[in-house]
PDB file of C-alpha atoms in Angstrom:
ATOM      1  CA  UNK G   1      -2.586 -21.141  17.480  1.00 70.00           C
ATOM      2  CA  UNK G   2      -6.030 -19.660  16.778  1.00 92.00           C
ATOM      3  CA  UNK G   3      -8.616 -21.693  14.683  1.00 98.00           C
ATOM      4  CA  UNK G   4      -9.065 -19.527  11.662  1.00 98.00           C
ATOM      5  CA  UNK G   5     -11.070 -19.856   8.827  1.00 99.00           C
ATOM      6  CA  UNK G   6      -9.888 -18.614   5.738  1.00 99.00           C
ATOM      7  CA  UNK G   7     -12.131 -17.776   2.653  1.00 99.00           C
ATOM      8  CA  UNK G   8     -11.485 -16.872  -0.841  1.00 98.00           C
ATOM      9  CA  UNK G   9     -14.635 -16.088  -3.536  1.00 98.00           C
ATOM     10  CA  UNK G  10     -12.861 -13.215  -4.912  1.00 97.00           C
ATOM     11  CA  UNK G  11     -11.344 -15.326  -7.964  1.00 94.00           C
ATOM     12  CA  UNK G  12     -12.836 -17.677 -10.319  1.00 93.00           C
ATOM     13  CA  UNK G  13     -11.396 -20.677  -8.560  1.00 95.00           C
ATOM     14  CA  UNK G  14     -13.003 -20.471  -4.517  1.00 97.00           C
ATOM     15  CA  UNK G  15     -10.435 -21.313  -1.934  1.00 98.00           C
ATOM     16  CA  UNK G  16     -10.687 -22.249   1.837  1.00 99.00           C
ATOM     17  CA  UNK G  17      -8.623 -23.322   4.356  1.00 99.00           C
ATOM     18  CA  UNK G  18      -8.444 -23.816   8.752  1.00 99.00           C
ATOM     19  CA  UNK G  19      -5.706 -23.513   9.878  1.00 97.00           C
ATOM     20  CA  UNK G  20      -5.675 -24.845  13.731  1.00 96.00           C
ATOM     21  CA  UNK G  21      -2.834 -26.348  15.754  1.00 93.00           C
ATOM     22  CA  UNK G  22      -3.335 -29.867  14.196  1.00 94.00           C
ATOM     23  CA  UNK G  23      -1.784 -28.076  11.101  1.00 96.00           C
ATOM     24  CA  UNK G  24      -4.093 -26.912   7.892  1.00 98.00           C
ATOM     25  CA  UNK G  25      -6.357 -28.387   5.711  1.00 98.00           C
ATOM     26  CA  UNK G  26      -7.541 -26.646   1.949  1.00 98.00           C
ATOM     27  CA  UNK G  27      -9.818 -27.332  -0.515  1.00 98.00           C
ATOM     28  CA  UNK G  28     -10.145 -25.328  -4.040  1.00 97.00           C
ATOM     29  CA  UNK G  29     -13.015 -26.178  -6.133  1.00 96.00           C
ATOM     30  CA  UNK G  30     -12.012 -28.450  -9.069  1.00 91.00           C
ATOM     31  CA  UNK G  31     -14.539 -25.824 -11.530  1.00 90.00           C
ATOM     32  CA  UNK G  32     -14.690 -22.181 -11.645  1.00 88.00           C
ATOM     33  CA  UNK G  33     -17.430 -20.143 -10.723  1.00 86.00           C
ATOM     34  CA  UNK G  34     -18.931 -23.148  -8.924  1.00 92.00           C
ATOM     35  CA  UNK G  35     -18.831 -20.957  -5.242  1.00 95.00           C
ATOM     36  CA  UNK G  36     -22.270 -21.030  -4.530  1.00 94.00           C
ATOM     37  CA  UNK G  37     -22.435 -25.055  -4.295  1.00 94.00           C
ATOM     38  CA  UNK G  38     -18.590 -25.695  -3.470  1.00 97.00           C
ATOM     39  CA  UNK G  39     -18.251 -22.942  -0.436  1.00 98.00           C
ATOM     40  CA  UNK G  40     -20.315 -24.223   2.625  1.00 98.00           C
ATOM     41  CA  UNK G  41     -19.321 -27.904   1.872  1.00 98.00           C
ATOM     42  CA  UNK G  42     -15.708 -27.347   1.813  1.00 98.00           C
ATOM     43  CA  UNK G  43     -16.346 -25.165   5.060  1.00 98.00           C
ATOM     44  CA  UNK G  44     -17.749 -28.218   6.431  1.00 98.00           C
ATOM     45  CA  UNK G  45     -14.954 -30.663   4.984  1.00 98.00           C
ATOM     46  CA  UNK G  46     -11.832 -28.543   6.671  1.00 98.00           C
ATOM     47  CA  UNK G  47     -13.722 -28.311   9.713  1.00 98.00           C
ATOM     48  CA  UNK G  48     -14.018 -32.077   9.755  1.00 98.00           C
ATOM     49  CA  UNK G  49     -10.461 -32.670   8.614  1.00 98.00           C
ATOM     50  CA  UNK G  50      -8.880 -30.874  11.614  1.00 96.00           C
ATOM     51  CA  UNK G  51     -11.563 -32.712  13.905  1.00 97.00           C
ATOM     52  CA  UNK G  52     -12.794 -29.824  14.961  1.00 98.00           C
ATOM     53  CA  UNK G  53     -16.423 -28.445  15.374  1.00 97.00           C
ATOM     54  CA  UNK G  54     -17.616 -25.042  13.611  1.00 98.00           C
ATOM     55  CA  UNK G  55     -18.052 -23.680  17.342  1.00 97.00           C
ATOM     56  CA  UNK G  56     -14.610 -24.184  17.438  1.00 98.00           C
ATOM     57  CA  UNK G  57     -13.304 -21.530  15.013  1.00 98.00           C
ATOM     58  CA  UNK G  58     -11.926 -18.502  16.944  1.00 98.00           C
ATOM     59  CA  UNK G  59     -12.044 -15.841  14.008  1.00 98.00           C
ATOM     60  CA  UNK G  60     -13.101 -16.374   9.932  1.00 99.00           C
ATOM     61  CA  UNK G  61     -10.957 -14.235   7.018  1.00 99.00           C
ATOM     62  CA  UNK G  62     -12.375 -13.613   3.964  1.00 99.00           C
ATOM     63  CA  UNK G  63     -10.926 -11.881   0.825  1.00 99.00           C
ATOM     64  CA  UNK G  64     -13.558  -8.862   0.495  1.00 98.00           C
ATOM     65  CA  UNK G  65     -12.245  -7.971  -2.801  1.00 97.00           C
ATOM     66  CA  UNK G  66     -12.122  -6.508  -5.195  1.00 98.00           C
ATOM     67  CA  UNK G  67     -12.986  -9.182  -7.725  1.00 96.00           C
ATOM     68  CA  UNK G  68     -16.101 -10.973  -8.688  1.00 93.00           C
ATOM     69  CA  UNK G  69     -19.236  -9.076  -7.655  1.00 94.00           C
ATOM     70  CA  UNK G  70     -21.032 -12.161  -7.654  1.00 95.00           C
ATOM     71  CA  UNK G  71     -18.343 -14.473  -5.744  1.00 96.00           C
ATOM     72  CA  UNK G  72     -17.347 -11.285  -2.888  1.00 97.00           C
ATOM     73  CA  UNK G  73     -21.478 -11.460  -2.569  1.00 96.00           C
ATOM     74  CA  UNK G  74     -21.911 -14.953  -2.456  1.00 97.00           C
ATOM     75  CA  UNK G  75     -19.116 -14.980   0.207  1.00 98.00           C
ATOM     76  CA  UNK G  76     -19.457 -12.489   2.119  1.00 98.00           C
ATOM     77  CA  UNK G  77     -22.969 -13.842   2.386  1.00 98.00           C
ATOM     78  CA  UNK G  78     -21.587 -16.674   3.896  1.00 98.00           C
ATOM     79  CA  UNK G  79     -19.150 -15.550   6.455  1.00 98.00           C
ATOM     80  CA  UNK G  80     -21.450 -12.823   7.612  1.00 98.00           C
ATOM     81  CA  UNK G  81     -24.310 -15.721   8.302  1.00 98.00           C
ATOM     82  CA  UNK G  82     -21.190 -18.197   9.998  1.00 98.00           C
ATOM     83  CA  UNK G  83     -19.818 -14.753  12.049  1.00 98.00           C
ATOM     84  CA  UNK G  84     -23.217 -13.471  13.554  1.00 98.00           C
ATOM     85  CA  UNK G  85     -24.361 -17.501  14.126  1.00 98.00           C
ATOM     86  CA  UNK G  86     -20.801 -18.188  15.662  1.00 98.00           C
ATOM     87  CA  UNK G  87     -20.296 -15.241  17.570  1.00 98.00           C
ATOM     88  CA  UNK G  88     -16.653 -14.577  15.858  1.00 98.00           C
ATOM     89  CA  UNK G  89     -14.942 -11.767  14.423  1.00 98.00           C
ATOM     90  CA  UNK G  90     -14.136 -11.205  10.709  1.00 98.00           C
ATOM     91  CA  UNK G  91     -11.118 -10.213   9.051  1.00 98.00           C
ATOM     92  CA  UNK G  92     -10.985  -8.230   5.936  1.00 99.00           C
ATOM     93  CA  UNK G  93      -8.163  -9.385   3.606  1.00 99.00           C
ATOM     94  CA  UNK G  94      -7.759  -7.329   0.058  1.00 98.00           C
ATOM     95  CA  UNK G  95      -6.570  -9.693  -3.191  1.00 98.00           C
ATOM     96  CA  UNK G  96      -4.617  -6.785  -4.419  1.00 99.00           C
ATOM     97  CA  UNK G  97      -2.281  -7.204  -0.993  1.00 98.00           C
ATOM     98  CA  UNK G  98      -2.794 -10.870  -1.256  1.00 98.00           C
ATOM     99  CA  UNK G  99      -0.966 -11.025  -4.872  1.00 99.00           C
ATOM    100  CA  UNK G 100       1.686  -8.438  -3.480  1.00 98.00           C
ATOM    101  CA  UNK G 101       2.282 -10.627  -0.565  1.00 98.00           C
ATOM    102  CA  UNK G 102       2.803 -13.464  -3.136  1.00 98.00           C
ATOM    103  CA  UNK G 103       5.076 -11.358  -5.180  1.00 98.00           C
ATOM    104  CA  UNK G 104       7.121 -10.353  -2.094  1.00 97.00           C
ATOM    105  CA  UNK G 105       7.800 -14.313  -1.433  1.00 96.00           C
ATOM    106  CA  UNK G 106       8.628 -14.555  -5.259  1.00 97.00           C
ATOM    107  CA  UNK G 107      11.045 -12.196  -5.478  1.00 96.00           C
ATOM    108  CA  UNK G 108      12.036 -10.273  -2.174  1.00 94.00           C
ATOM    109  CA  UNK G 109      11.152  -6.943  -3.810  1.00 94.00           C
ATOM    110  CA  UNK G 110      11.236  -4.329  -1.363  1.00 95.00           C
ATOM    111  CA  UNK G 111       8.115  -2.546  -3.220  1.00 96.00           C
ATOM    112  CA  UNK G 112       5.740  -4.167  -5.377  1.00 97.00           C
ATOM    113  CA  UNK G 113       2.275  -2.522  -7.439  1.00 97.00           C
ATOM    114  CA  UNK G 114      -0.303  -4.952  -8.513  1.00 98.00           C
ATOM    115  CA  UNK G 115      -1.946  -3.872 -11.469  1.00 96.00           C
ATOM    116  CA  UNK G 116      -5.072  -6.181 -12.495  1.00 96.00           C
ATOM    117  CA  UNK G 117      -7.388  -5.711 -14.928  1.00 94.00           C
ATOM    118  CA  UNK G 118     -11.032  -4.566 -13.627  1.00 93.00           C
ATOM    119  CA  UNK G 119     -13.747  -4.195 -16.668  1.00 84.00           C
ATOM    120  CA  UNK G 120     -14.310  -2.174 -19.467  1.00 79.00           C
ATOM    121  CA  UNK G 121     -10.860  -0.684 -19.833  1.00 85.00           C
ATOM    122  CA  UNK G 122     -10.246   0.057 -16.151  1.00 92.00           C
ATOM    123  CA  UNK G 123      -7.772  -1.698 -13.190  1.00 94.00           C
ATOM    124  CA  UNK G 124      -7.289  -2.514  -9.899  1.00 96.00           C
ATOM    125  CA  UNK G 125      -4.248  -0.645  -8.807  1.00 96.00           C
ATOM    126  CA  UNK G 126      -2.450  -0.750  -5.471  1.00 97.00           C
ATOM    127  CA  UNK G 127       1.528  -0.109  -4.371  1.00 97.00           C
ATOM    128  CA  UNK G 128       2.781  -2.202  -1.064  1.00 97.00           C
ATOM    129  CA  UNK G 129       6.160  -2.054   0.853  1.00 96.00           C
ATOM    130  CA  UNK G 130       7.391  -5.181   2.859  1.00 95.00           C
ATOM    131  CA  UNK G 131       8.727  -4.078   6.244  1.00 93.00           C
ATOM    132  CA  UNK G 132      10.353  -6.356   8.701  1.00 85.00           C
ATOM    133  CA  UNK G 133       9.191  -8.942  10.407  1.00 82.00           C
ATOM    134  CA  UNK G 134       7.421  -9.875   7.444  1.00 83.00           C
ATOM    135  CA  UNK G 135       4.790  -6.992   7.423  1.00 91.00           C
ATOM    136  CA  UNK G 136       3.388  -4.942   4.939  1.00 95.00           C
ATOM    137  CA  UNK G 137       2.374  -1.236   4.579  1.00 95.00           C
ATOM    138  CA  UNK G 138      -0.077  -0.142   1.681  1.00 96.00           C
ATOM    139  CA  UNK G 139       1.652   2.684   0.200  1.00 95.00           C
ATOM    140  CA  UNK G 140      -1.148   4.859  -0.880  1.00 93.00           C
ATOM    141  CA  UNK G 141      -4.932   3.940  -1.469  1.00 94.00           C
ATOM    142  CA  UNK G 142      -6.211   0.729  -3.742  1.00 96.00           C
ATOM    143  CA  UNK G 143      -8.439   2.598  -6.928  1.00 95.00           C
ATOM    144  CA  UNK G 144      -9.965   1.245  -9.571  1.00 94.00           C
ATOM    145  CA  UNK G 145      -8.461   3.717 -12.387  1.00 92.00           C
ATOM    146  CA  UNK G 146      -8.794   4.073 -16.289  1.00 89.00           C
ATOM    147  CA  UNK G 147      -5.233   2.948 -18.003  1.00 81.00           C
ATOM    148  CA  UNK G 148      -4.301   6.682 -18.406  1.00 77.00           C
ATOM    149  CA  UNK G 149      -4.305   7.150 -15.119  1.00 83.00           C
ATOM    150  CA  UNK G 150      -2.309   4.384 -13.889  1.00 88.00           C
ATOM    151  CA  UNK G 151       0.272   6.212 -11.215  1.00 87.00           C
ATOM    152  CA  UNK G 152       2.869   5.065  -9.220  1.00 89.00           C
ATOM    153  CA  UNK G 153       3.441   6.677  -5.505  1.00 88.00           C
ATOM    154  CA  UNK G 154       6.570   8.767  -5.017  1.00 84.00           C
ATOM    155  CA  UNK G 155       8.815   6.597  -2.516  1.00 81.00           C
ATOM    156  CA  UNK G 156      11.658   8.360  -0.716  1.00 64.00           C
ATOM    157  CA  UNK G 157      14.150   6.932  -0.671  1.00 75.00           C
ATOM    158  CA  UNK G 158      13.632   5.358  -4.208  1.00 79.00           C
ATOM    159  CA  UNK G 159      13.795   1.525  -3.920  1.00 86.00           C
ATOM    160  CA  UNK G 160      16.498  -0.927  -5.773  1.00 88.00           C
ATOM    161  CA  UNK G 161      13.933  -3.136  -6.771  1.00 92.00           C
ATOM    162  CA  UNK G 162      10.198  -2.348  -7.445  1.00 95.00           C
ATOM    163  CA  UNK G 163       8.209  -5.290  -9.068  1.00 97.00           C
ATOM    164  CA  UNK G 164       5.160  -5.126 -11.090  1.00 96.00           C
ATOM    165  CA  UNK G 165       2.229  -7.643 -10.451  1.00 98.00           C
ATOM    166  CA  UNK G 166      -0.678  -8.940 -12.058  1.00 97.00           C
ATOM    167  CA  UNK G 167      -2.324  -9.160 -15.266  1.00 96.00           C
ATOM    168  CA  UNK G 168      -2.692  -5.608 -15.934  1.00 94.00           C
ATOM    169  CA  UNK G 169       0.835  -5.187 -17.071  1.00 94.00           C
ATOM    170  CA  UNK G 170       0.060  -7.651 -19.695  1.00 92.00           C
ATOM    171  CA  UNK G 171       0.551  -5.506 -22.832  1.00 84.00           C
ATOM    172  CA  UNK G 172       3.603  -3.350 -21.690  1.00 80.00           C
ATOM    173  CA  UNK G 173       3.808  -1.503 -24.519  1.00 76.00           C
ATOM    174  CA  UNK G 174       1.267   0.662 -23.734  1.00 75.00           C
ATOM    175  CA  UNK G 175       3.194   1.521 -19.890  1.00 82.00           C
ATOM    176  CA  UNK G 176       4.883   5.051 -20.899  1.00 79.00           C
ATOM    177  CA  UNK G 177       8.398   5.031 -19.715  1.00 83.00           C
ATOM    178  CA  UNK G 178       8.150   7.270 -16.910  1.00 81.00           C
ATOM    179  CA  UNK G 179       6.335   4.109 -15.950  1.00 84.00           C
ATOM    180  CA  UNK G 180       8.052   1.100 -16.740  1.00 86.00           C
ATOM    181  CA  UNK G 181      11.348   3.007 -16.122  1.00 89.00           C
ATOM    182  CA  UNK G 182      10.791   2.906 -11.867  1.00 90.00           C
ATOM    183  CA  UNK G 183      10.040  -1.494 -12.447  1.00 94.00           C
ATOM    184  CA  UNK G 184      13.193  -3.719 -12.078  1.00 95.00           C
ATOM    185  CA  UNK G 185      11.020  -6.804 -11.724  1.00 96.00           C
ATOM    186  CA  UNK G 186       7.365  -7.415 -14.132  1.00 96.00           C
ATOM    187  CA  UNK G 187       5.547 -10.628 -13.858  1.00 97.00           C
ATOM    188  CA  UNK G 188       2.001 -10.273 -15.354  1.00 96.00           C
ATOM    189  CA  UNK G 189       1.517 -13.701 -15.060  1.00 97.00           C
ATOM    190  CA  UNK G 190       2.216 -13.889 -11.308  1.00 98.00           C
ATOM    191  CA  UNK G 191      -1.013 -15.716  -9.324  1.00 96.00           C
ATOM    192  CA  UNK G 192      -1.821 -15.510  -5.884  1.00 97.00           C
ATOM    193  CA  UNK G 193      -0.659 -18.528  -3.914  1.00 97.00           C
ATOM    194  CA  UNK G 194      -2.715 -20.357  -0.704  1.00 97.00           C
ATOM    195  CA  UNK G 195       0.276 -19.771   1.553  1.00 97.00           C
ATOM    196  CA  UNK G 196       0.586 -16.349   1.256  1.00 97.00           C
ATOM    197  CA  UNK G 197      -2.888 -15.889   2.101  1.00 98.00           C
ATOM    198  CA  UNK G 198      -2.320 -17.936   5.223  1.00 97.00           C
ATOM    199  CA  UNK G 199       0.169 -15.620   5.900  1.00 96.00           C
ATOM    200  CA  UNK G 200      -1.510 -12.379   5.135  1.00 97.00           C
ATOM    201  CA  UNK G 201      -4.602 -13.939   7.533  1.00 98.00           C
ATOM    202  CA  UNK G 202      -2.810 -14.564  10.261  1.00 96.00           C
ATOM    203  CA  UNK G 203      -0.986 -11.227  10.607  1.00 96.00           C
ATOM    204  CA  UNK G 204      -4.138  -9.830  10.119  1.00 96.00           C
ATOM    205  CA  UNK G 205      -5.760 -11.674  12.953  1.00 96.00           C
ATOM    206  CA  UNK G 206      -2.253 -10.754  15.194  1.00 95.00           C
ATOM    207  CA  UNK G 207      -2.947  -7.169  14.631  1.00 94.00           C
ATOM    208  CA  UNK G 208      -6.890  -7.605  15.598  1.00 95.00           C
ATOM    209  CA  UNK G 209      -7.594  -5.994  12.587  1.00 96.00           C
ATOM    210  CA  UNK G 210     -11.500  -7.512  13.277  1.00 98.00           C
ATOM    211  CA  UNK G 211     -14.961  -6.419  12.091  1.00 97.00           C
ATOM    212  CA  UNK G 212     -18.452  -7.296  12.697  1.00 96.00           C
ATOM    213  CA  UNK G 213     -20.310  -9.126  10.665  1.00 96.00           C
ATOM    214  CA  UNK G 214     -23.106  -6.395   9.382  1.00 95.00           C
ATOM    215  CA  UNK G 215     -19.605  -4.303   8.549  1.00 96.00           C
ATOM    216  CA  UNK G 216     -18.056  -7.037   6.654  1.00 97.00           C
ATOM    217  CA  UNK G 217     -18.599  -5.817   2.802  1.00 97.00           C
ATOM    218  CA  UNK G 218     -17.422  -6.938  -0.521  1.00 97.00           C
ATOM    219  CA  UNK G 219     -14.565  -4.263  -1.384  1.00 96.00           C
ATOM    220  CA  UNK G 220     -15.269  -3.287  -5.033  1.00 94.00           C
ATOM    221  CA  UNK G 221     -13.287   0.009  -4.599  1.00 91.00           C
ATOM    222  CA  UNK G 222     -15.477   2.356  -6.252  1.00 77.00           C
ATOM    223  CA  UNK G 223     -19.361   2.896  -5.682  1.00 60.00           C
ATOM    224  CA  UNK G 224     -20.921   3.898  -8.985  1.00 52.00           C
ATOM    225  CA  UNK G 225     -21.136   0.491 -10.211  1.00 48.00           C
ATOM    226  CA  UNK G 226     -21.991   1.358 -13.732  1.00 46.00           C
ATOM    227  CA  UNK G 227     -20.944  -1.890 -15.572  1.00 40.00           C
ATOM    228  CA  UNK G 228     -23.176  -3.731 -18.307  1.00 39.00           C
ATOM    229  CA  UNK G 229     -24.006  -7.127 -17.122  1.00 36.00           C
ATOM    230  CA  UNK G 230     -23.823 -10.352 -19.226  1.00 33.00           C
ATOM    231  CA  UNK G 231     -27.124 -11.813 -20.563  1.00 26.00           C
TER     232      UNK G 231
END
């Protein structure tokens, strides 16, 4: 087994795990929004745990989004600086097929869209099919799209079950019918769980699916960031 790092600043809560053949060792910061001070310690921590050395690692993952702006930059920052030091390849991992991955180990629906909510009245979208041998094919292109515009992808043949995933189904009566009608399984309140990131990492790095670190950029899926900042 390769010695992978895994990285999440995508959510509120930062996440990172190794996962080597001694087995895997995590650490999530106890506070949210505490990435910038919690990341390269934790780095350090696994590292330690598995009794390993950061020259060790054979590849680092990182979930480029979308999500926070300021927790994709801070990490991406991070692995970028680790990558180019190291001399390793990145891996790209999206949080909208992270959370359908999660969903897929939930349920065992065939199909599953994550819906989450972005800002200012607009949401992630993204539709996913699980194949077999536990891989999955993005049906379709992630968007970030206004509520009106929420689509689903026509799927021939039509699938038994389809679930729906993620906080942006959370007031369902505003889903119109034609909608809601294709959904046999909706779980706003579904969150994205460690091991099916592990999972969704280490197909990743099976299928070489590698960048370099000056291509490794936060994925905020649209480029006219026009959003008000806080004070």
């Amino acid at each position: 087994m390769s010695n992978l790092l895994i990285i999440d600043t995508s959510a509120e809560v930062c996440t990172v795990a190794l996962q080597s053949q001694r087995g895997r060792s995590i650490r999530q910061s106890p506070e949210p929004r505490t990435h910038g001070r919690f990341l390269l310690p934790a780095v350090q921590q696994v590292v330690e745990e598995q009794e390993l050395q950061l020259g060790n690692l054979d590849a680092i993952a990182i979930v480029s989004g979308p999500g926070s702006f300021t927790g994709l930059r801070i990490g991406i920052g991070v692995v970028q600086g680790l990558a180019a030091a190291l001399e390793v390849p990145i891996t790209l991992l999206s949080s909208l097929e992270w959370l359908a991955c999660s969903a897929f180990s939930r349920y065992g629906s065939p199909v599953v869209t994550v819906c989450r909510e972005a800002r200012e009245q607009e949401f992630y979208l993204g539709t996913y099919r699980q194949l077999v041998d536990d891989q999955v094919e993005r049906v379709g292109e992630e968007a970030v799209v206004q509520g009106a515009q929420i689509a689903l992808p026509a799927l021939l043949p039509a699938p038994d079950e389809w679930a729906a995933v993620g906080d942006g189904w959370n007031d369902w009566n505003r889903v119109p019918s034609s909608l809601s009608d294709h959904f046999t399984i909706v779980d706003p309140a579904l969150t994205a769980d460690v091991e099916s990131l592990c999972r969704l990492a280490n197909r990743k790095l099976l299928q070489k699916c590698f960048v370099a670190p000056e291509e490794a950029l936060p994925s905020y899926l649209k480029t006219n960031l026009h959003y008000r900042t806080a004070l």
